[in-house]
Amino acid sequence: MVELSPPPEGADPSQHTPSPLSPTSQLHVATAALVALERTLGRFYRLALTVVVLAILFLLISTGGPVLMVVCASALVAVVLHGAAQWITHLLRLPEWLSVIVLVMVIAGALTLLVHISGPDIMVQASHLRTALETQIRTLRDTLNNDALGHLVMDHIPQSMGGNQTGPGARSLGADFAGSMTNVLTSTFGSVGTLIVIVIAGIYFALSPRLYANGVLRLVPEGHRPLARKLLHTIGHTLGAWVAGQMLDMTVVGFLTWWGLWAIGMPLALPLGLIAGMSNFIPYLGAFLGATPALLIGLSVSGREALLVLGLYAVIQTFEGYVMSPFIQKRAVSMPPALTILSQTIFGAFLGAWGFIFASPITAVLLAVATQLSAPLKPKDEI
């Protein structure tokens, strides 16, 4: 701030002029102005860069969402293979790339043996499951349409969900629910070609993860590379922990469902257990998707059987929610339930089934990155 010298006594205030600034003071004022301008331009640049990045992300998601989801699925496959290969490397003292090849060969051999021994039986049960589900859904739809209240409800359900509603918005909810549930065993990601692309890309990612990570780092300005390297490590660790936790959760739920359905005498216990385990890849909402086929099959047998199935799934999900999940979250990734469900809704609305399936790992990564980039709250700032 420039200070004005007071006018001398008896002088006319209107004729008083400020004393000239010294060259040093002028230099300080100019420097301060340049610093202020630089800070303003820096804020504007960061704001513009943020807007451009968000616009590019929105464009990529809106136009190439399925491609991004394929990349995400490939990254999850690579995380699984790389994590298991590290254990083999530590045990057998092999190079990482060789451990990945050994692991892929072991998995391929195990799947070939499983298909040779149990493949025909699994395919027959899957075919019976599809037929039973289609029959039961058709019977349930006819029953509802023959009732006045049921017919009113069916008129407000889109045809894509098995209802009677027609019009432009009738198929806005995506693929046919019944078809998607009965095709789980034969078309996990929608097509065999997509699955092959995901597996092959995941194997290549796992063979040389540093090559692709370094390629990403080369795109980052040199001054920001330490932060980018830290974020890449965070993303890798978060995905690894999330995948490990979900695989353990899926295995336990699938086995308990299969054993429980077999114990109560339900038909098609094995494919129904596989569906329940695979559906648990989607936290919370996957439990309802996995229980729906078993309930429909139970209704086709008897009301008592349906109640037994409902009780069995309630017990398994209670065990999963109050015993398994806390145990897994202590060693893996913990996300608030409301955030998980909201992320599934948002990603599902933009990307369809792909976004619904991969919403949780993407949200876990975004949450971990946001935690790294933001400072923790001080106790006085907390609500």
Coordinates of N, CA, C and O in Angstrom, one line a residue, residues 22-161:
S22 N 10.3 5.7 -4.4 CA 11.7 5.4 -4.7 C 11.7 4.2 -5.7 O 10.8 3.5 -5.8
P23 N 12.8 4.1 -6.5 CA 12.9 3.0 -7.4 C 12.7 1.6 -6.8 O 12.1 0.7 -7.3
T24 N 13.2 1.4 -5.5 CA 13.1 0.1 -4.8 C 11.6 -0.1 -4.5 O 11.1 -1.3 -4.7
S25 N 10.9 0.9 -4.1 CA 9.4 0.7 -3.8 C 8.7 0.4 -5.1 O 7.7 -0.4 -5.1
Q26 N 9.0 1.1 -6.2 CA 8.4 0.8 -7.4 C 8.6 -0.6 -7.9 O 7.7 -1.3 -8.4
L27 N 9.8 -1.1 -7.6 CA 10.1 -2.5 -8.0 C 9.3 -3.5 -7.2 O 8.7 -4.5 -7.7
H28 N 9.1 -3.2 -5.8 CA 8.3 -4.0 -5.0 C 6.9 -4.0 -5.4 O 6.2 -5.1 -5.5
V29 N 6.3 -2.9 -5.8 CA 4.9 -2.8 -6.2 C 4.7 -3.6 -7.5 O 3.8 -4.3 -7.7
A30 N 5.7 -3.4 -8.4 CA 5.6 -4.1 -9.7 C 5.7 -5.6 -9.5 O 4.9 -6.4 -10.1
T31 N 6.6 -6.1 -8.6 CA 6.7 -7.5 -8.3 C 5.4 -8.1 -7.7 O 5.0 -9.1 -8.0
A32 N 4.9 -7.3 -6.7 CA 3.6 -7.8 -6.1 C 2.5 -7.9 -7.1 O 1.7 -8.8 -7.1
A33 N 2.4 -6.9 -8.0 CA 1.4 -7.0 -9.1 C 1.6 -8.2 -10.0 O 0.6 -8.9 -10.4
L34 N 2.8 -8.5 -10.3 CA 3.1 -9.6 -11.2 C 2.8 -10.9 -10.5 O 2.2 -11.9 -11.1
V35 N 3.1 -11.0 -9.2 CA 2.8 -12.2 -8.4 C 1.3 -12.4 -8.3 O 0.8 -13.5 -8.5
A36 N 0.5 -11.3 -8.1 CA -0.9 -11.4 -8.0 C -1.5 -11.9 -9.4 O -2.4 -12.7 -9.4
L37 N -0.9 -11.3 -10.5 CA -1.4 -11.7 -11.8 C -1.1 -13.2 -12.1 O -1.9 -13.9 -12.7
E38 N 0.1 -13.6 -11.7 CA 0.5 -15.0 -11.9 C -0.4 -15.9 -11.1 O -0.8 -17.0 -11.7
R39 N -0.8 -15.6 -9.9 CA -1.7 -16.4 -9.1 C -3.0 -16.5 -9.7 O -3.7 -17.6 -9.8
T40 N -3.5 -15.4 -10.2 CA -4.8 -15.3 -10.9 C -4.8 -16.2 -12.1 O -5.8 -17.0 -12.4
L41 N -3.8 -16.0 -13.0 CA -3.7 -16.8 -14.2 C -3.5 -18.3 -13.9 O -4.1 -19.2 -14.6
G42 N -2.8 -18.6 -12.8 CA -2.6 -20.0 -12.4 C -4.0 -20.6 -12.0 O -4.3 -21.8 -12.3
R43 N -4.8 -19.9 -11.2 CA -6.1 -20.4 -10.8 C -7.0 -20.6 -12.0 O -7.7 -21.6 -12.1
F44 N -6.9 -19.6 -13.0 CA -7.7 -19.8 -14.2 C -7.3 -21.0 -15.0 O -8.1 -21.7 -15.5
Y45 N -6.0 -21.2 -15.1 CA -5.4 -22.3 -15.8 C -5.9 -23.6 -15.2 O -6.3 -24.6 -15.9
R46 N -5.8 -23.8 -13.9 CA -6.2 -25.0 -13.2 C -7.7 -25.2 -13.4 O -8.1 -26.4 -13.6
L47 N -8.5 -24.2 -13.3 CA -9.9 -24.3 -13.5 C -10.2 -24.7 -14.9 O -11.1 -25.6 -15.2
A48 N -9.6 -24.1 -15.9 CA -9.8 -24.5 -17.3 C -9.4 -25.9 -17.6 O -10.0 -26.7 -18.3
L49 N -8.2 -26.3 -17.0 CA -7.7 -27.7 -17.2 C -8.7 -28.7 -16.6 O -9.0 -29.7 -17.1
T50 N -9.3 -28.4 -15.4 CA -10.2 -29.3 -14.7 C -11.5 -29.4 -15.6 O -12.0 -30.5 -15.8
V51 N -12.0 -28.3 -16.2 CA -13.1 -28.3 -17.0 C -12.9 -29.2 -18.3 O -13.7 -30.0 -18.7
V52 N -11.7 -29.0 -18.9 CA -11.4 -29.7 -20.1 C -11.3 -31.2 -19.8 O -11.8 -32.1 -20.5
V53 N -10.6 -31.6 -18.7 CA -10.5 -33.0 -18.3 C -11.8 -33.6 -18.0 O -12.1 -34.7 -18.5
L54 N -12.7 -32.9 -17.3 CA -14.0 -33.4 -17.0 C -14.8 -33.6 -18.3 O -15.6 -34.6 -18.5
A55 N -14.7 -32.6 -19.2 CA -15.4 -32.7 -20.5 C -14.9 -33.9 -21.3 O -15.7 -34.6 -21.9
I56 N -13.6 -34.1 -21.3 CA -13.1 -35.3 -22.1 C -13.5 -36.6 -21.5 O -13.9 -37.5 -22.2
L57 N -13.5 -36.7 -20.1 CA -14.0 -37.9 -19.4 C -15.5 -38.1 -19.7 O -15.9 -39.3 -20.0
F58 N -16.3 -37.1 -19.7 CA -17.7 -37.2 -20.0 C -17.9 -37.7 -21.4 O -18.7 -38.6 -21.7
L59 N -17.1 -37.1 -22.4 CA -17.2 -37.5 -23.8 C -16.8 -39.0 -24.0 O -17.5 -39.7 -24.7
L60 N -15.7 -39.4 -23.3 CA -15.3 -40.8 -23.4 C -16.3 -41.7 -22.8 O -16.6 -42.8 -23.4
I61 N -16.9 -41.4 -21.6 CA -17.8 -42.2 -21.0 C -19.1 -42.3 -21.8 O -19.7 -43.4 -22.0
S62 N -19.6 -41.2 -22.4 CA -20.8 -41.2 -23.1 C -20.7 -41.9 -24.5 O -21.7 -42.5 -24.9
T63 N -19.6 -41.8 -25.1 CA -19.4 -42.4 -26.4 C -18.7 -43.7 -26.4 O -19.0 -44.6 -27.3
G64 N -17.8 -43.9 -25.5 CA -17.0 -45.1 -25.5 C -17.1 -45.8 -24.2 O -16.1 -46.4 -23.7
G65 N -18.2 -45.7 -23.5 CA -18.4 -46.4 -22.2 C -18.1 -47.9 -22.2 O -17.3 -48.3 -21.4
P66 N -18.7 -48.6 -23.1 CA -18.4 -50.1 -23.1 C -16.9 -50.4 -23.3 O -16.4 -51.3 -22.7
V67 N -16.2 -49.6 -24.1 CA -14.7 -49.8 -24.3 C -14.0 -49.6 -23.0 O -13.1 -50.3 -22.6
L68 N -14.4 -48.5 -22.3 CA -13.7 -48.2 -21.0 C -14.0 -49.4 -20.0 O -13.1 -49.7 -19.2
M69 N -15.2 -49.9 -20.1 CA -15.5 -51.0 -19.2 C -14.7 -52.3 -19.5 O -14.4 -53.1 -18.6
V70 N -14.5 -52.5 -20.8 CA -13.6 -53.6 -21.2 C -12.2 -53.4 -20.6 O -11.6 -54.4 -20.1
V71 N -11.7 -52.2 -20.7 CA -10.4 -51.9 -20.1 C -10.4 -52.1 -18.6 O -9.4 -52.7 -18.1
C72 N -11.5 -51.7 -18.0 CA -11.6 -51.9 -16.5 C -11.6 -53.4 -16.2 O -10.9 -53.9 -15.3
A73 N -12.4 -54.2 -17.0 CA -12.4 -55.7 -16.7 C -11.1 -56.3 -17.0 O -10.6 -57.2 -16.2
S74 N -10.4 -55.8 -18.0 CA -9.0 -56.4 -18.3 C -8.0 -56.0 -17.2 O -7.2 -56.9 -16.8
A75 N -8.2 -54.8 -16.6 CA -7.3 -54.5 -15.5 C -7.6 -55.4 -14.3 O -6.6 -55.7 -13.6
L76 N -8.9 -55.7 -14.0 CA -9.2 -56.6 -12.9 C -8.6 -58.0 -13.1 O -8.0 -58.6 -12.2
V77 N -8.7 -58.5 -14.4 CA -8.1 -59.8 -14.7 C -6.5 -59.7 -14.5 O -5.9 -60.6 -13.9
A78 N -5.9 -58.6 -14.9 CA -4.5 -58.5 -14.7 C -4.1 -58.4 -13.3 O -3.1 -59.0 -12.9
V79 N -4.9 -57.7 -12.5 CA -4.6 -57.6 -11.0 C -4.7 -59.0 -10.4 O -3.8 -59.4 -9.6
V80 N -5.7 -59.8 -10.8 CA -5.8 -61.2 -10.2 C -4.6 -62.0 -10.6 O -3.9 -62.7 -9.8
L81 N -4.2 -62.0 -11.9 CA -3.1 -62.8 -12.4 C -1.8 -62.3 -11.8 O -0.9 -63.2 -11.4
H82 N -1.6 -61.0 -11.7 CA -0.3 -60.5 -11.2 C -0.2 -60.8 -9.7 O 0.9 -61.2 -9.3
G83 N -1.3 -60.7 -9.0 CA -1.2 -61.0 -7.5 C -0.9 -62.4 -7.3 O 0.0 -62.8 -6.4
A84 N -1.6 -63.4 -8.0 CA -1.3 -64.8 -7.8 C 0.1 -65.1 -8.3 O 0.8 -66.0 -7.8
A85 N 0.6 -64.5 -9.4 CA 1.9 -64.7 -10.0 C 3.0 -64.3 -9.0 O 4.1 -64.9 -8.9
Q86 N 2.8 -63.2 -8.2 CA 3.8 -62.8 -7.2 C 3.9 -63.9 -6.2 O 5.1 -64.1 -5.7
W87 N 2.8 -64.5 -5.8 CA 2.9 -65.6 -4.8 C 3.8 -66.8 -5.4 O 4.6 -67.4 -4.7
I88 N 3.5 -67.1 -6.7 CA 4.3 -68.2 -7.3 C 5.8 -67.8 -7.4 O 6.7 -68.6 -7.2
T89 N 6.0 -66.5 -7.7 CA 7.4 -66.0 -7.8 C 8.1 -66.2 -6.5 O 9.3 -66.6 -6.4
H90 N 7.4 -65.8 -5.4 CA 8.0 -65.9 -4.1 C 8.3 -67.4 -3.7 O 9.3 -67.7 -3.0
L91 N 7.4 -68.3 -4.2 CA 7.5 -69.7 -3.8 C 8.5 -70.4 -4.6 O 9.3 -71.2 -4.1
L92 N 8.5 -70.2 -5.9 CA 9.4 -71.0 -6.8 C 10.6 -70.2 -7.3 O 11.4 -70.8 -8.1
R93 N 10.7 -68.9 -7.0 CA 11.8 -68.1 -7.4 C 11.9 -68.0 -8.9 O 13.0 -68.0 -9.5
L94 N 10.7 -67.8 -9.6 CA 10.7 -67.6 -11.0 C 10.5 -66.2 -11.3 O 10.0 -65.4 -10.5
P95 N 10.9 -65.7 -12.6 CA 10.6 -64.4 -13.0 C 9.1 -64.1 -13.0 O 8.3 -65.1 -13.2
E96 N 8.7 -62.9 -12.9 CA 7.2 -62.6 -12.8 C 6.5 -63.0 -14.1 O 5.4 -63.6 -14.0
W97 N 7.1 -62.7 -15.3 CA 6.4 -63.1 -16.5 C 6.3 -64.6 -16.7 O 5.2 -65.1 -17.1
L98 N 7.3 -65.3 -16.2 CA 7.1 -66.8 -16.3 C 6.1 -67.3 -15.3 O 5.4 -68.3 -15.6
S99 N 6.0 -66.7 -14.1 CA 5.0 -67.1 -13.1 C 3.6 -66.8 -13.7 O 2.7 -67.6 -13.5
V100 N 3.4 -65.7 -14.5 CA 2.1 -65.5 -15.1 C 1.8 -66.6 -16.1 O 0.6 -67.1 -16.1
I101 N 2.7 -66.9 -16.9 CA 2.5 -68.0 -17.9 C 2.2 -69.3 -17.2 O 1.2 -70.0 -17.6
V102 N 2.9 -69.7 -16.2 CA 2.6 -70.9 -15.4 C 1.2 -70.9 -14.8 O 0.5 -71.9 -14.9
L103 N 0.8 -69.7 -14.3 CA -0.5 -69.6 -13.7 C -1.6 -69.7 -14.7 O -2.6 -70.4 -14.5
V104 N -1.4 -69.1 -15.9 CA -2.4 -69.2 -17.0 C -2.5 -70.6 -17.4 O -3.6 -71.1 -17.7
M105 N -1.4 -71.3 -17.6 CA -1.4 -72.7 -18.0 C -2.1 -73.6 -17.0 O -2.9 -74.5 -17.3
V106 N -1.9 -73.4 -15.7 CA -2.6 -74.2 -14.7 C -4.1 -73.9 -14.7 O -4.9 -74.8 -14.6
I107 N -4.5 -72.6 -14.8 CA -5.9 -72.3 -14.9 C -6.6 -72.9 -16.1 O -7.7 -73.5 -16.0
A108 N -5.9 -72.8 -17.2 CA -6.4 -73.4 -18.5 C -6.6 -74.9 -18.3 O -7.6 -75.5 -18.7
G109 N -5.6 -75.6 -17.7 CA -5.6 -77.0 -17.5 C -6.8 -77.4 -16.6 O -7.5 -78.4 -16.8
A110 N -6.9 -76.6 -15.5 CA -8.0 -76.9 -14.5 C -9.4 -76.8 -15.2 O -10.3 -77.6 -14.9
L111 N -9.5 -75.7 -16.0 CA -10.8 -75.5 -16.6 C -11.1 -76.6 -17.6 O -12.3 -77.1 -17.8
T112 N -10.1 -77.0 -18.4 CA -10.2 -78.1 -19.3 C -10.7 -79.4 -18.6 O -11.6 -80.1 -19.1
L113 N -10.0 -79.7 -17.5 CA -10.4 -80.9 -16.8 C -11.8 -80.8 -16.2 O -12.5 -81.8 -16.2
L114 N -12.2 -79.6 -15.7 CA -13.5 -79.4 -15.2 C -14.6 -79.6 -16.3 O -15.6 -80.3 -16.1
V115 N -14.3 -79.1 -17.5 CA -15.2 -79.2 -18.6 C -15.3 -80.7 -19.0 O -16.4 -81.2 -19.3
H116 N -14.2 -81.4 -19.0 CA -14.2 -82.8 -19.5 C -14.9 -83.7 -18.5 O -15.7 -84.6 -18.9
I117 N -14.8 -83.4 -17.2 CA -15.4 -84.2 -16.2 C -16.9 -83.8 -15.9 O -17.8 -84.7 -16.0
S118 N -17.1 -82.5 -15.7 CA -18.5 -82.1 -15.3 C -19.2 -81.2 -16.3 O -20.3 -80.7 -16.1
G119 N -18.5 -80.9 -17.5 CA -19.1 -80.0 -18.4 C -20.5 -80.5 -18.9 O -21.4 -79.7 -18.9
P120 N -20.6 -81.7 -19.4 CA -22.0 -82.1 -19.9 C -23.1 -82.0 -18.8 O -24.2 -81.5 -19.1
D121 N -22.7 -82.4 -17.6 CA -23.7 -82.3 -16.5 C -24.1 -80.8 -16.2 O -25.3 -80.5 -16.0
I122 N -23.1 -79.9 -16.2 CA -23.3 -78.5 -16.0 C -24.2 -77.9 -17.1 O -25.1 -77.1 -16.8
M123 N -23.9 -78.3 -18.3 CA -24.6 -77.7 -19.5 C -26.1 -78.2 -19.4 O -27.0 -77.5 -19.7
V124 N -26.3 -79.5 -19.0 CA -27.7 -80.0 -18.9 C -28.4 -79.3 -17.8 O -29.6 -78.9 -18.0
Q125 N -27.8 -79.1 -16.7 CA -28.4 -78.3 -15.6 C -28.7 -76.9 -16.0 O -29.7 -76.3 -15.6
A126 N -27.8 -76.3 -16.7 CA -28.0 -74.9 -17.1 C -29.2 -74.8 -18.1 O -30.0 -73.9 -18.0
S127 N -29.3 -75.8 -19.0 CA -30.4 -75.8 -19.9 C -31.7 -76.0 -19.2 O -32.7 -75.3 -19.5
H128 N -31.7 -76.9 -18.2 CA -32.9 -77.1 -17.4 C -33.3 -75.9 -16.6 O -34.5 -75.5 -16.5
L129 N -32.2 -75.2 -16.1 CA -32.5 -74.0 -15.4 C -33.1 -72.9 -16.2 O -34.1 -72.2 -15.8
R130 N -32.6 -72.8 -17.4 CA -33.2 -71.8 -18.4 C -34.6 -72.1 -18.7 O -35.5 -71.2 -18.7
T131 N -34.9 -73.4 -19.0 CA -36.3 -73.8 -19.3 C -37.2 -73.5 -18.1 O -38.3 -73.0 -18.3
A132 N -36.8 -73.9 -16.9 CA -37.6 -73.7 -15.7 C -37.9 -72.3 -15.4 O -39.0 -71.9 -15.1
L133 N -36.9 -71.4 -15.6 CA -37.1 -70.0 -15.4 C -38.0 -69.4 -16.4 O -38.9 -68.6 -16.0
E134 N -37.9 -69.7 -17.7 CA -38.8 -69.2 -18.7 C -40.2 -69.6 -18.4 O -41.2 -68.8 -18.5
T135 N -40.4 -70.9 -18.0 CA -41.7 -71.4 -17.7 C -42.3 -70.7 -16.5 O -43.5 -70.3 -16.5
Q136 N -41.5 -70.6 -15.5 CA -42.1 -70.0 -14.3 C -42.4 -68.5 -14.5 O -43.4 -68.0 -13.9
I137 N -41.5 -67.8 -15.2 CA -41.8 -66.3 -15.5 C -43.0 -66.2 -16.3 O -43.9 -65.3 -16.0
R138 N -43.2 -67.1 -17.3 CA -44.4 -67.0 -18.1 C -45.7 -67.3 -17.3 O -46.7 -66.6 -17.4
T139 N -45.6 -68.3 -16.4 CA -46.7 -68.6 -15.5 C -47.0 -67.4 -14.6 O -48.2 -67.1 -14.4
L140 N -46.0 -66.9 -14.0 CA -46.2 -65.7 -13.1 C -46.8 -64.5 -13.8 O -47.7 -63.9 -13.3
R141 N -46.4 -64.3 -15.0 CA -46.9 -63.2 -15.8 C -48.4 -63.4 -16.1 O -49.2 -62.5 -16.0
D142 N -48.7 -64.6 -16.5 CA -50.1 -64.9 -16.8 C -51.0 -64.8 -15.6 O -52.2 -64.3 -15.6
T143 N -50.5 -65.2 -14.4 CA -51.3 -65.1 -13.2 C -51.5 -63.7 -12.8 O -52.7 -63.3 -12.4
L144 N -50.5 -62.8 -13.0 CA -50.7 -61.4 -12.6 C -51.7 -60.7 -13.6 O -52.5 -59.9 -13.2
N145 N -51.6 -61.1 -14.9 CA -52.4 -60.5 -15.9 C -53.9 -60.9 -15.7 O -54.8 -60.1 -16.1
N146 N -54.2 -62.0 -15.1 CA -55.5 -62.5 -14.9 C -56.2 -61.8 -13.6 O -57.4 -62.0 -13.4
D147 N -55.4 -61.1 -12.8 CA -55.9 -60.5 -11.7 C -55.9 -59.0 -12.0 O -55.0 -58.4 -12.6
A148 N -56.9 -58.3 -11.4 CA -57.1 -56.9 -11.7 C -56.0 -56.0 -11.2 O -55.4 -55.2 -11.9
L149 N -55.6 -56.2 -10.0 CA -54.5 -55.5 -9.4 C -53.2 -55.9 -10.0 O -52.3 -55.0 -10.3
G150 N -53.0 -57.2 -10.3 CA -51.8 -57.6 -10.9 C -51.6 -57.1 -12.3 O -50.5 -56.7 -12.8
H151 N -52.8 -57.0 -13.1 CA -52.7 -56.4 -14.4 C -52.3 -54.9 -14.4 O -51.6 -54.5 -15.3
L152 N -52.8 -54.2 -13.4 CA -52.5 -52.8 -13.2 C -51.0 -52.6 -13.0 O -50.3 -51.7 -13.5
V153 N -50.4 -53.5 -12.2 CA -49.0 -53.5 -11.9 C -48.2 -53.8 -13.1 O -47.2 -53.1 -13.5
M154 N -48.6 -54.8 -13.9 CA -47.9 -55.2 -15.1 C -48.0 -54.1 -16.2 O -47.0 -54.0 -17.0
D155 N -49.0 -53.3 -16.2 CA -49.1 -52.2 -17.2 C -48.1 -51.1 -16.9 O -47.8 -50.3 -17.8
H156 N -47.5 -51.1 -15.7 CA -46.6 -50.0 -15.4 C -45.1 -50.6 -15.3 O -44.2 -49.9 -14.9
I157 N -45.0 -51.8 -15.8 CA -43.6 -52.4 -15.9 C -43.3 -52.5 -17.3 O -44.0 -53.0 -18.1
P158 N -42.1 -52.1 -17.7 CA -41.7 -52.1 -19.1 C -41.6 -53.5 -19.7 O -41.4 -54.5 -18.9
Q159 N -41.7 -53.7 -20.9 CA -41.6 -55.0 -21.6 C -40.2 -55.6 -21.4 O -40.1 -56.8 -21.3
S160 N -39.2 -54.7 -21.3 CA -37.9 -55.2 -21.0 C -37.7 -55.9 -19.7 O -36.8 -56.7 -19.5
M161 N -38.7 -55.7 -18.8 CA -38.7 -56.3 -17.5 C -39.8 -57.3 -17.4 O -40.1 -57.8 -16.3

